[in-house]
């Protein structure tokens, strides 16, 4: 995997400007065909209830199975897709695929509560996110409460009135709304009360510092306090150790996500995890 990352990175950051431009064009051309070639796929990472450790849902994370280049992570192609309208097609595909998967899990009787999808800034700025979401829910016969969208602070503050309108329409559908990577943007806190938001996701860079240094957990504490004061749920991302988990639990963080609980993986892995939980509770 390190080798795969290294190879792709060298394409983007080659010192040779001409090579870089050509590579960018080639990647863009390949990416523009990725949907019809069925090269995009979603991996799923569990979100667990902090108190019980039970899986409450999952986050869908996009991957590109690019022929011989292997599985490409989103950080290596989403920024490029965001430079054109390609991101709109990709974003709509992600929402459709997430709904298709929720429907499949419902049909199998899997007790999955919620699936979250990430939304790109340009996709949100297009202004029709609620329509794209409503269409996909309808197409697959999925109740809106099973879907959650993850946005970032920066998307909301560029055009607060338009953003609020979209969020209210999503909320009216019954879709849940989370703020991802919370604390890393530098917007005013006032907007938290202006927008209908259900949850804050504490950025993993804050979680990583728990136990590291005397005041390492200060930002985690602050976000949990703020969220609860505003009656929002709070989710910690990037939880990798038992120390981090124990600390977050002690601080009453509501949900957790991270390698400690499960890495992003294909649908059947999440399915197996949830099914094994069901059996454990049925047995005991
Ligand atoms: P994100 O939404 O904040 O997702 C969390 C990222 O952290 C994921 O990386 C996940 O694999 C990784 N992660 C989860 N737990 C841990 C942990 O315990 N330790 C560490 N070190 N990392 C952990 P990934 O899958 O590479 O995604 C990176 C970013 O790409 C996402 O950050 C999100 O902003 C974006 N992204 C992913 N899927 C989509 C998508 O469908 N559409 C859009 N627009 N963006 C996406
Ligand atoms: Mg996310
Ligand atoms: Mg995040
Ligand atoms: Mg992130």
Tab-separated table of C-alpha atoms and ligand atoms in Angstrom:
chain	number	residue	atom	x	y	z
A	1	UNK	CA	0.000	0.000	0.000
A	2	UNK	CA	2.857	2.385	0.800
A	3	UNK	CA	4.295	1.572	-2.606
A	4	UNK	CA	0.962	2.251	-4.283
A	5	UNK	CA	0.631	5.599	-2.516
A	6	UNK	CA	4.190	6.522	-3.388
A	7	UNK	CA	3.717	5.778	-7.050
A	8	UNK	CA	0.558	7.826	-7.343
A	9	UNK	CA	1.988	10.693	-5.384
A	10	UNK	CA	4.990	10.875	-7.659
A	11	UNK	CA	2.593	11.390	-10.591
A	12	UNK	CA	0.980	14.428	-8.995
A	13	UNK	CA	4.022	16.048	-7.510
A	14	UNK	CA	6.564	15.418	-10.220
A	15	UNK	CA	9.037	18.244	-10.480
A	16	UNK	CA	8.546	18.259	-14.245
A	17	UNK	CA	5.641	20.620	-14.873
A	18	UNK	CA	4.838	19.234	-18.297
A	19	UNK	CA	4.716	15.671	-17.029
A	20	UNK	CA	2.482	16.825	-14.209
A	21	UNK	CA	0.026	18.501	-16.571
A	22	UNK	CA	-0.039	15.472	-18.864
A	23	UNK	CA	-0.491	13.120	-15.939
A	24	UNK	CA	-3.308	15.250	-14.615
A	25	UNK	CA	-5.035	15.093	-17.998
A	26	UNK	CA	-4.570	11.338	-18.139
A	27	UNK	CA	-5.933	10.839	-14.629
A	28	UNK	CA	-8.867	13.121	-15.396
A	29	UNK	CA	-9.651	11.202	-18.587
A	30	UNK	CA	-9.458	7.873	-16.756
A	31	UNK	CA	-11.567	9.189	-13.889
A	32	UNK	CA	-14.231	10.498	-16.251
A	33	UNK	CA	-14.727	6.930	-17.468
A	34	UNK	CA	-14.533	5.334	-14.031
A	35	UNK	CA	-18.290	5.335	-13.397
A	36	UNK	CA	-19.304	3.689	-16.674
A	37	UNK	CA	-16.441	1.225	-16.282
A	38	UNK	CA	-17.693	0.388	-12.783
A	39	UNK	CA	-14.325	1.187	-11.246
A	40	UNK	CA	-15.710	3.173	-8.304
A	41	UNK	CA	-16.666	1.384	-5.131
A	42	UNK	CA	-17.531	2.165	-1.548
A	43	UNK	CA	-15.855	0.842	1.542
A	44	UNK	CA	-17.669	0.999	4.847
A	45	UNK	CA	-16.282	1.907	8.260
A	46	UNK	CA	-18.363	1.157	11.371
A	47	UNK	CA	-19.596	3.892	13.710
A	48	UNK	CA	-20.106	2.473	17.172
A	49	UNK	CA	-22.147	3.562	20.150
A	50	UNK	CA	-19.561	4.659	22.719
A	51	UNK	CA	-21.315	3.260	25.769
A	52	UNK	CA	-22.251	-0.193	24.431
A	53	UNK	CA	-19.677	-0.658	21.678
A	54	UNK	CA	-22.441	-1.738	19.305
A	55	UNK	CA	-22.297	-0.796	15.636
A	56	UNK	CA	-24.908	1.897	14.973
A	57	UNK	CA	-24.102	2.515	11.376
A	58	UNK	CA	-21.257	3.199	9.020
A	59	UNK	CA	-19.557	5.788	6.856
A	60	UNK	CA	-19.189	5.128	3.146
A	61	UNK	CA	-15.688	5.953	1.885
A	62	UNK	CA	-15.005	6.120	-1.821
A	63	UNK	CA	-12.333	4.059	-3.575
A	64	UNK	CA	-11.251	3.895	-7.216
A	65	UNK	CA	-10.230	0.488	-8.505
A	66	UNK	CA	-7.984	1.809	-11.246
A	67	UNK	CA	-6.914	-1.188	-13.314
A	68	UNK	CA	-3.350	-2.199	-12.613
A	69	UNK	CA	-2.760	0.788	-10.350
A	70	UNK	CA	-4.810	-0.888	-7.644
A	71	UNK	CA	-7.150	0.722	-5.149
A	72	UNK	CA	-6.750	4.507	-5.155
A	73	UNK	CA	-7.817	6.388	-1.981
A	74	UNK	CA	-10.078	9.462	-2.314
A	75	UNK	CA	-7.382	11.943	-1.311
A	76	UNK	CA	-5.694	11.168	-4.613
A	77	UNK	CA	-8.587	11.845	-6.963
A	78	UNK	CA	-11.358	13.812	-5.222
A	79	UNK	CA	-9.351	17.085	-5.323
A	80	UNK	CA	-8.870	16.616	-9.068
A	81	UNK	CA	-12.536	15.741	-9.585
A	82	UNK	CA	-13.444	18.908	-7.673
A	83	UNK	CA	-11.723	21.006	-10.309
A	84	UNK	CA	-14.476	20.183	-12.785
A	85	UNK	CA	-18.098	19.076	-12.871
A	86	UNK	CA	-16.837	15.484	-12.652
A	87	UNK	CA	-17.359	15.711	-8.903
A	88	UNK	CA	-21.098	16.142	-9.479
A	89	UNK	CA	-21.363	12.821	-11.304
A	90	UNK	CA	-19.128	11.086	-8.786
A	91	UNK	CA	-20.999	12.594	-5.852
A	92	UNK	CA	-24.354	11.519	-7.269
A	93	UNK	CA	-22.963	8.026	-7.876
A	94	UNK	CA	-21.850	7.780	-4.230
A	95	UNK	CA	-25.315	8.762	-2.969
A	96	UNK	CA	-27.028	6.323	-5.324
A	97	UNK	CA	-24.678	3.481	-4.428
A	98	UNK	CA	-25.088	4.156	-0.697
A	99	UNK	CA	-28.891	3.966	-1.084
A	100	UNK	CA	-28.615	0.785	-3.146
A	101	UNK	CA	-26.504	-0.766	-0.381
A	102	UNK	CA	-28.864	0.347	2.402
A	103	UNK	CA	-31.727	-1.260	0.463
A	104	UNK	CA	-29.764	-4.487	0.048
A	105	UNK	CA	-29.042	-4.578	3.792
A	106	UNK	CA	-32.697	-3.863	4.600
A	107	UNK	CA	-33.742	-6.728	2.330
A	108	UNK	CA	-31.352	-9.022	4.212
A	109	UNK	CA	-32.855	-7.965	7.531
A	110	UNK	CA	-29.600	-6.418	8.710
A	111	UNK	CA	-30.220	-4.025	11.623
A	112	UNK	CA	-28.079	-1.213	10.198
A	113	UNK	CA	-29.347	2.095	11.451
A	114	UNK	CA	-27.584	4.686	9.353
A	115	UNK	CA	-25.141	5.097	6.512
A	116	UNK	CA	-23.222	8.365	6.106
A	117	UNK	CA	-21.883	9.749	2.840
A	118	UNK	CA	-19.300	12.501	2.394
A	119	UNK	CA	-20.201	15.496	0.261
A	120	UNK	CA	-17.655	17.618	-1.625
A	121	UNK	CA	-17.672	21.416	-1.414
A	122	UNK	CA	-18.450	21.864	-5.083
A	123	UNK	CA	-21.195	19.255	-4.917
A	124	UNK	CA	-22.802	21.129	-2.038
A	125	UNK	CA	-22.361	24.479	-3.794
A	126	UNK	CA	-24.284	23.146	-6.812
A	127	UNK	CA	-27.387	23.742	-4.682
A	128	UNK	CA	-29.386	20.632	-5.570
A	129	UNK	CA	-28.096	18.177	-2.970
A	130	UNK	CA	-31.562	17.663	-1.492
A	131	UNK	CA	-32.958	16.740	-4.920
A	132	UNK	CA	-30.097	14.336	-5.668
A	133	UNK	CA	-30.615	12.718	-2.260
A	134	UNK	CA	-34.418	12.573	-2.547
A	135	UNK	CA	-34.189	10.967	-6.002
A	136	UNK	CA	-31.786	8.276	-4.796
A	137	UNK	CA	-33.864	7.502	-1.685
A	138	UNK	CA	-36.954	7.199	-3.833
A	139	UNK	CA	-35.261	5.110	-6.526
A	140	UNK	CA	-34.182	2.521	-3.976
A	141	UNK	CA	-37.129	2.766	-1.582
A	142	UNK	CA	-34.985	3.812	1.355
A	143	UNK	CA	-36.391	5.757	4.344
A	144	UNK	CA	-34.498	9.047	4.701
A	145	UNK	CA	-33.661	8.379	8.358
A	146	UNK	CA	-31.202	5.700	7.199
A	147	UNK	CA	-29.059	8.276	5.392
A	148	UNK	CA	-26.691	10.859	6.820
A	149	UNK	CA	-24.609	13.470	4.991
A	150	UNK	CA	-21.204	14.635	6.235
A	151	UNK	CA	-20.377	18.238	5.369
A	152	UNK	CA	-17.557	20.506	6.509
A	153	UNK	CA	-17.754	23.920	8.133
A	154	UNK	CA	-16.200	25.702	5.188
A	155	UNK	CA	-19.006	24.655	2.843
A	156	UNK	CA	-21.632	26.354	4.972
A	157	UNK	CA	-20.047	29.726	5.591
A	158	UNK	CA	-19.273	30.656	1.980
A	159	UNK	CA	-22.947	31.228	1.291
A	160	UNK	CA	-24.836	30.907	4.586
A	161	UNK	CA	-28.360	31.674	3.291
A	162	UNK	CA	-28.207	29.191	0.418
A	163	UNK	CA	-26.572	26.604	2.682
A	164	UNK	CA	-29.235	26.973	5.344
A	165	UNK	CA	-31.950	26.485	2.722
A	166	UNK	CA	-30.374	23.244	1.487
A	167	UNK	CA	-29.879	21.945	5.022
A	168	UNK	CA	-33.484	22.708	5.922
A	169	UNK	CA	-34.702	20.846	2.843
A	170	UNK	CA	-32.496	17.846	3.728
A	171	UNK	CA	-33.747	17.957	7.296
A	172	UNK	CA	-37.345	18.108	6.042
A	173	UNK	CA	-36.708	14.899	4.108
A	174	UNK	CA	-35.504	13.280	7.344
A	175	UNK	CA	-31.834	13.002	6.401
A	176	UNK	CA	-29.291	13.447	9.223
A	177	UNK	CA	-26.562	16.072	8.940
A	178	UNK	CA	-23.059	15.899	10.481
A	179	UNK	CA	-20.181	18.346	10.446
A	180	UNK	CA	-17.030	16.424	9.546
A	181	UNK	CA	-13.472	17.276	10.657
A	182	UNK	CA	-15.006	19.679	13.149
A	183	UNK	CA	-12.597	22.187	14.617
A	184	UNK	CA	-10.204	22.340	11.687
A	185	UNK	CA	-12.054	25.059	9.767
A	186	UNK	CA	-11.761	28.573	11.011
A	187	UNK	CA	-15.302	29.792	10.874
A	188	UNK	CA	-17.198	31.488	13.661
A	189	UNK	CA	-19.139	29.315	16.062
A	190	UNK	CA	-22.273	31.398	15.590
A	191	UNK	CA	-23.284	29.371	12.557
A	192	UNK	CA	-23.759	26.254	14.677
A	193	UNK	CA	-27.049	27.644	15.904
A	194	UNK	CA	-28.126	28.917	12.493
A	195	UNK	CA	-27.995	25.600	10.706
A	196	UNK	CA	-29.985	22.440	11.437
A	197	UNK	CA	-27.177	20.059	12.373
A	198	UNK	CA	-27.455	16.717	14.161
A	199	UNK	CA	-23.870	15.867	15.047
A	200	UNK	CA	-20.298	17.131	15.224
A	201	UNK	CA	-17.428	14.831	14.267
A	202	UNK	CA	-14.287	15.661	16.235
A	203	UNK	CA	-11.387	15.749	13.830
A	204	UNK	CA	-8.943	12.883	14.130
A	205	UNK	CA	-5.991	15.244	14.612
A	206	UNK	CA	-7.496	16.187	18.023
A	207	UNK	CA	-8.237	12.583	18.956
A	208	UNK	CA	-4.648	11.604	18.182
A	209	UNK	CA	-3.361	13.959	20.888
A	210	UNK	CA	-5.302	12.336	23.726
A	211	UNK	CA	-2.777	11.076	26.281
A	212	UNK	CA	0.117	12.467	24.239
A	213	UNK	CA	0.809	15.613	26.196
A	214	UNK	CA	-0.695	17.194	29.331
A	215	UNK	CA	-3.245	19.344	27.467
A	216	UNK	CA	-3.570	17.063	24.462
A	217	UNK	CA	-7.233	16.390	25.134
A	218	UNK	CA	-8.220	20.044	25.616
A	219	UNK	CA	-9.760	20.419	22.154
A	220	UNK	CA	-11.596	17.098	22.410
A	221	UNK	CA	-13.074	18.209	25.744
A	222	UNK	CA	-14.078	21.552	24.268
A	223	UNK	CA	-15.853	20.048	21.252
A	224	UNK	CA	-17.729	17.501	23.377
A	225	UNK	CA	-18.826	20.249	25.767
A	226	UNK	CA	-19.902	22.531	22.944
A	227	UNK	CA	-21.834	19.798	21.146
A	228	UNK	CA	-23.718	18.699	24.224
A	229	UNK	CA	-24.472	22.271	25.271
A	230	UNK	CA	-26.109	22.699	21.829
A	231	UNK	CA	-27.864	19.326	22.157
A	232	UNK	CA	-25.897	17.802	19.289
A	233	UNK	CA	-24.480	14.306	19.190
A	234	UNK	CA	-20.712	14.095	19.095
A	235	UNK	CA	-18.687	11.520	17.211
A	236	UNK	CA	-14.934	10.968	17.567
A	237	UNK	CA	-13.098	9.927	14.401
A	238	UNK	CA	-9.690	8.286	14.135
A	239	UNK	CA	-9.920	6.371	17.437
A	240	UNK	CA	-6.969	3.980	17.293
A	241	UNK	CA	-6.210	2.984	20.880
A	242	UNK	CA	-7.963	1.716	23.999
A	243	UNK	CA	-6.569	4.756	25.846
A	244	UNK	CA	-8.335	7.109	23.438
A	245	UNK	CA	-11.538	5.078	23.625
A	246	UNK	CA	-11.559	5.038	27.429
A	247	UNK	CA	-10.912	8.751	27.642
A	248	UNK	CA	-13.673	9.587	25.132
A	249	UNK	CA	-16.126	7.333	26.944
A	250	UNK	CA	-15.294	9.005	30.242
A	251	UNK	CA	-15.975	12.397	28.589
A	252	UNK	CA	-19.374	11.133	27.357
A	253	UNK	CA	-18.587	11.180	23.668
A	254	UNK	CA	-21.643	9.582	21.982
A	255	UNK	CA	-20.171	7.658	19.074
A	256	UNK	CA	-16.737	6.535	17.940
A	257	UNK	CA	-15.108	5.557	14.730
A	258	UNK	CA	-11.559	4.470	13.965
A	259	UNK	CA	-9.171	1.607	13.371
A	260	UNK	CA	-9.656	0.486	16.983
A	261	UNK	CA	-13.223	-0.538	16.029
A	262	UNK	CA	-12.800	-1.345	12.367
A	263	UNK	CA	-11.120	-0.159	9.206
A	264	UNK	CA	-13.003	0.813	6.086
A	265	UNK	CA	-13.775	-2.448	4.266
A	266	UNK	CA	-16.090	-3.896	1.613
A	267	UNK	CA	-19.793	-4.274	2.395
A	268	UNK	CA	-19.628	-7.946	3.351
A	269	UNK	CA	-17.097	-7.257	6.122
A	270	UNK	CA	-19.421	-4.733	7.782
A	271	UNK	CA	-22.314	-7.105	7.247
A	272	UNK	CA	-20.428	-9.910	9.020
A	273	UNK	CA	-19.538	-7.608	11.914
A	274	UNK	CA	-23.154	-6.554	12.433
A	275	UNK	CA	-24.468	-10.090	11.998
A	276	UNK	CA	-22.020	-11.404	14.629
A	277	UNK	CA	-23.245	-8.754	17.065
A	278	UNK	CA	-26.831	-9.785	16.504
A	279	UNK	CA	-25.915	-13.388	17.296
A	280	UNK	CA	-23.961	-12.373	20.378
A	281	UNK	CA	-26.957	-10.510	21.773
A	282	UNK	CA	-29.401	-13.272	20.770
A	283	UNK	CA	-27.183	-15.806	22.529
A	284	UNK	CA	-26.643	-13.841	25.657
B	1	LIG	P1	-13.201	11.761	6.268
B	1	LIG	O1	-14.607	11.806	5.804
B	1	LIG	O2	-12.836	12.604	7.431
B	1	LIG	O3	-12.922	10.221	6.535
B	1	LIG	C1	-12.023	9.746	7.503
B	1	LIG	C2	-10.740	9.248	6.888
B	1	LIG	O4	-9.899	8.770	7.939
B	1	LIG	C3	-10.896	8.078	5.927
B	1	LIG	O5	-9.836	8.134	4.980
B	1	LIG	C4	-10.677	6.886	6.858
B	1	LIG	O6	-10.253	5.727	6.178
B	1	LIG	C5	-9.604	7.406	7.740
B	1	LIG	N1	-9.621	6.783	9.072
B	1	LIG	C6	-10.679	6.225	9.707
B	1	LIG	N2	-10.319	5.761	10.914
B	1	LIG	C7	-9.001	6.040	11.060
B	1	LIG	C8	-8.043	5.808	12.118
B	1	LIG	O7	-8.331	5.250	13.166
B	1	LIG	N3	-6.775	6.264	11.883
B	1	LIG	C9	-6.413	6.900	10.736
B	1	LIG	N4	-5.152	7.288	10.616
B	1	LIG	N5	-7.286	7.122	9.722
B	1	LIG	C10	-8.555	6.704	9.893
B	1	LIG	P2	-10.123	7.963	3.406
B	1	LIG	O8	-11.082	6.828	3.181
B	1	LIG	O9	-8.814	7.933	2.712
B	1	LIG	O10	-10.900	9.290	3.056
B	1	LIG	C11	-10.242	10.535	3.169
B	1	LIG	C12	-11.185	11.668	2.931
B	1	LIG	O11	-11.683	11.632	1.580
B	1	LIG	C13	-12.451	11.633	3.784
B	1	LIG	O12	-12.188	12.143	5.067
B	1	LIG	C14	-13.377	12.492	2.989
B	1	LIG	O13	-13.134	13.851	3.253
B	1	LIG	C15	-12.959	12.181	1.562
B	1	LIG	N6	-13.913	11.237	0.977
B	1	LIG	C16	-14.042	9.903	1.144
B	1	LIG	N7	-15.075	9.402	0.443
B	1	LIG	C17	-15.636	10.457	-0.189
B	1	LIG	C18	-16.760	10.609	-1.065
B	1	LIG	O14	-17.505	9.669	-1.378
B	1	LIG	N8	-17.019	11.872	-1.542
B	1	LIG	C19	-16.254	12.946	-1.164
B	1	LIG	N9	-16.566	14.159	-1.663
B	1	LIG	N10	-15.205	12.842	-0.339
B	1	LIG	C20	-14.907	11.617	0.142
B	2	LIG	MG1	-16.398	11.799	6.663
B	3	LIG	MG1	-13.583	13.308	9.068
B	4	LIG	MG1	-10.954	13.949	7.504
